[in-house]
Amino acid sequence: VETVMETAIERFTVLSYLVIGLSHILQPRAWVQFFLNLREKGEAGIFVVAFLHLPLGLLIVSFHNVWTGIPAVVTVLGWANVLKGTLYFLFPAIGMKTIGRVRMERAHEFVIAGAVLVVVLSALVAYDMITAI
């Protein structure tokens, strides 16, 4: 039986990734420019990426420890964010390598990532929440 907090974290995750995913789909060139700007800042720019991922991941894993069914996707996503944020804080060269792939000619990759966020994550978890009612 899920707790109220676990359900709240699932709603938060669905809404967050829905907006971020739609933004990736509708504004891929702006996302490229965002990451190009961060890349220009070097390792300090990678800390910005870490600051975006670590707190979100910590929020999820602190209040959502569900390892069965579709809700486990939220928990896994939380731990993935914790891992990414931690790696980028401790080893910013990893983030620099990853962000080094970003180019305006590859803006379509943000559309693909956005579709994954919207369809696979947000829609799947939202569907599970609705059918569980």
JSON list of N, CA and C in Angstrom, two decimals, residues 7-8 17 45 58 74 81 89 105 108 117:
[
{"chain": "A", "resi": 7, "resn": "THR", "atom": "N", "xyz": [2.66, 8.82, -3.16]},
{"chain": "A", "resi": 7, "resn": "THR", "atom": "CA", "xyz": [1.76, 9.29, -4.21]},
{"chain": "A", "resi": 7, "resn": "THR", "atom": "C", "xyz": [2.08, 10.73, -4.58]},
{"chain": "A", "resi": 8, "resn": "ALA", "atom": "N", "xyz": [2.37, 11.56, -3.58]},
{"chain": "A", "resi": 8, "resn": "ALA", "atom": "CA", "xyz": [2.71, 12.97, -3.84]},
{"chain": "A", "resi": 8, "resn": "ALA", "atom": "C", "xyz": [4.00, 13.06, -4.66]},
{"chain": "A", "resi": 17, "resn": "TYR", "atom": "N", "xyz": [8.50, 16.05, -15.03]},
{"chain": "A", "resi": 17, "resn": "TYR", "atom": "CA", "xyz": [9.03, 15.49, -16.26]},
{"chain": "A", "resi": 17, "resn": "TYR", "atom": "C", "xyz": [8.12, 15.74, -17.46]},
{"chain": "A", "resi": 45, "resn": "GLY", "atom": "N", "xyz": [30.19, 25.07, -14.70]},
{"chain": "A", "resi": 45, "resn": "GLY", "atom": "CA", "xyz": [28.94, 24.87, -15.41]},
{"chain": "A", "resi": 45, "resn": "GLY", "atom": "C", "xyz": [28.36, 23.49, -15.16]},
{"chain": "A", "resi": 58, "resn": "LEU", "atom": "N", "xyz": [17.38, 13.33, -4.63]},
{"chain": "A", "resi": 58, "resn": "LEU", "atom": "CA", "xyz": [17.30, 13.13, -3.18]},
{"chain": "A", "resi": 58, "resn": "LEU", "atom": "C", "xyz": [15.88, 13.26, -2.67]},
{"chain": "A", "resi": 74, "resn": "VAL", "atom": "N", "xyz": [9.76, 5.49, -10.82]},
{"chain": "A", "resi": 74, "resn": "VAL", "atom": "CA", "xyz": [10.03, 6.75, -10.13]},
{"chain": "A", "resi": 74, "resn": "VAL", "atom": "C", "xyz": [11.23, 6.60, -9.20]},
{"chain": "A", "resi": 81, "resn": "ASN", "atom": "N", "xyz": [19.12, 10.15, -10.80]},
{"chain": "A", "resi": 81, "resn": "ASN", "atom": "CA", "xyz": [19.43, 11.57, -10.59]},
{"chain": "A", "resi": 81, "resn": "ASN", "atom": "C", "xyz": [20.45, 11.77, -9.47]},
{"chain": "A", "resi": 89, "resn": "PHE", "atom": "N", "xyz": [29.30, 16.30, -9.34]},
{"chain": "A", "resi": 89, "resn": "PHE", "atom": "CA", "xyz": [29.94, 17.08, -8.28]},
{"chain": "A", "resi": 89, "resn": "PHE", "atom": "C", "xyz": [31.35, 16.56, -7.97]},
{"chain": "A", "resi": 105, "resn": "GLU", "atom": "N", "xyz": [23.53, 21.10, -34.27]},
{"chain": "A", "resi": 105, "resn": "GLU", "atom": "CA", "xyz": [23.15, 20.14, -35.31]},
{"chain": "A", "resi": 105, "resn": "GLU", "atom": "C", "xyz": [22.49, 18.89, -34.74]},
{"chain": "A", "resi": 108, "resn": "HIS", "atom": "N", "xyz": [17.88, 17.70, -32.42]},
{"chain": "A", "resi": 108, "resn": "HIS", "atom": "CA", "xyz": [16.81, 16.70, -32.49]},
{"chain": "A", "resi": 108, "resn": "HIS", "atom": "C", "xyz": [16.92, 15.66, -31.36]},
{"chain": "A", "resi": 117, "resn": "LEU", "atom": "N", "xyz": [10.77, 11.37, -21.88]},
{"chain": "A", "resi": 117, "resn": "LEU", "atom": "CA", "xyz": [10.30, 11.92, -20.61]},
{"chain": "A", "resi": 117, "resn": "LEU", "atom": "C", "xyz": [8.77, 11.98, -20.56]}
]
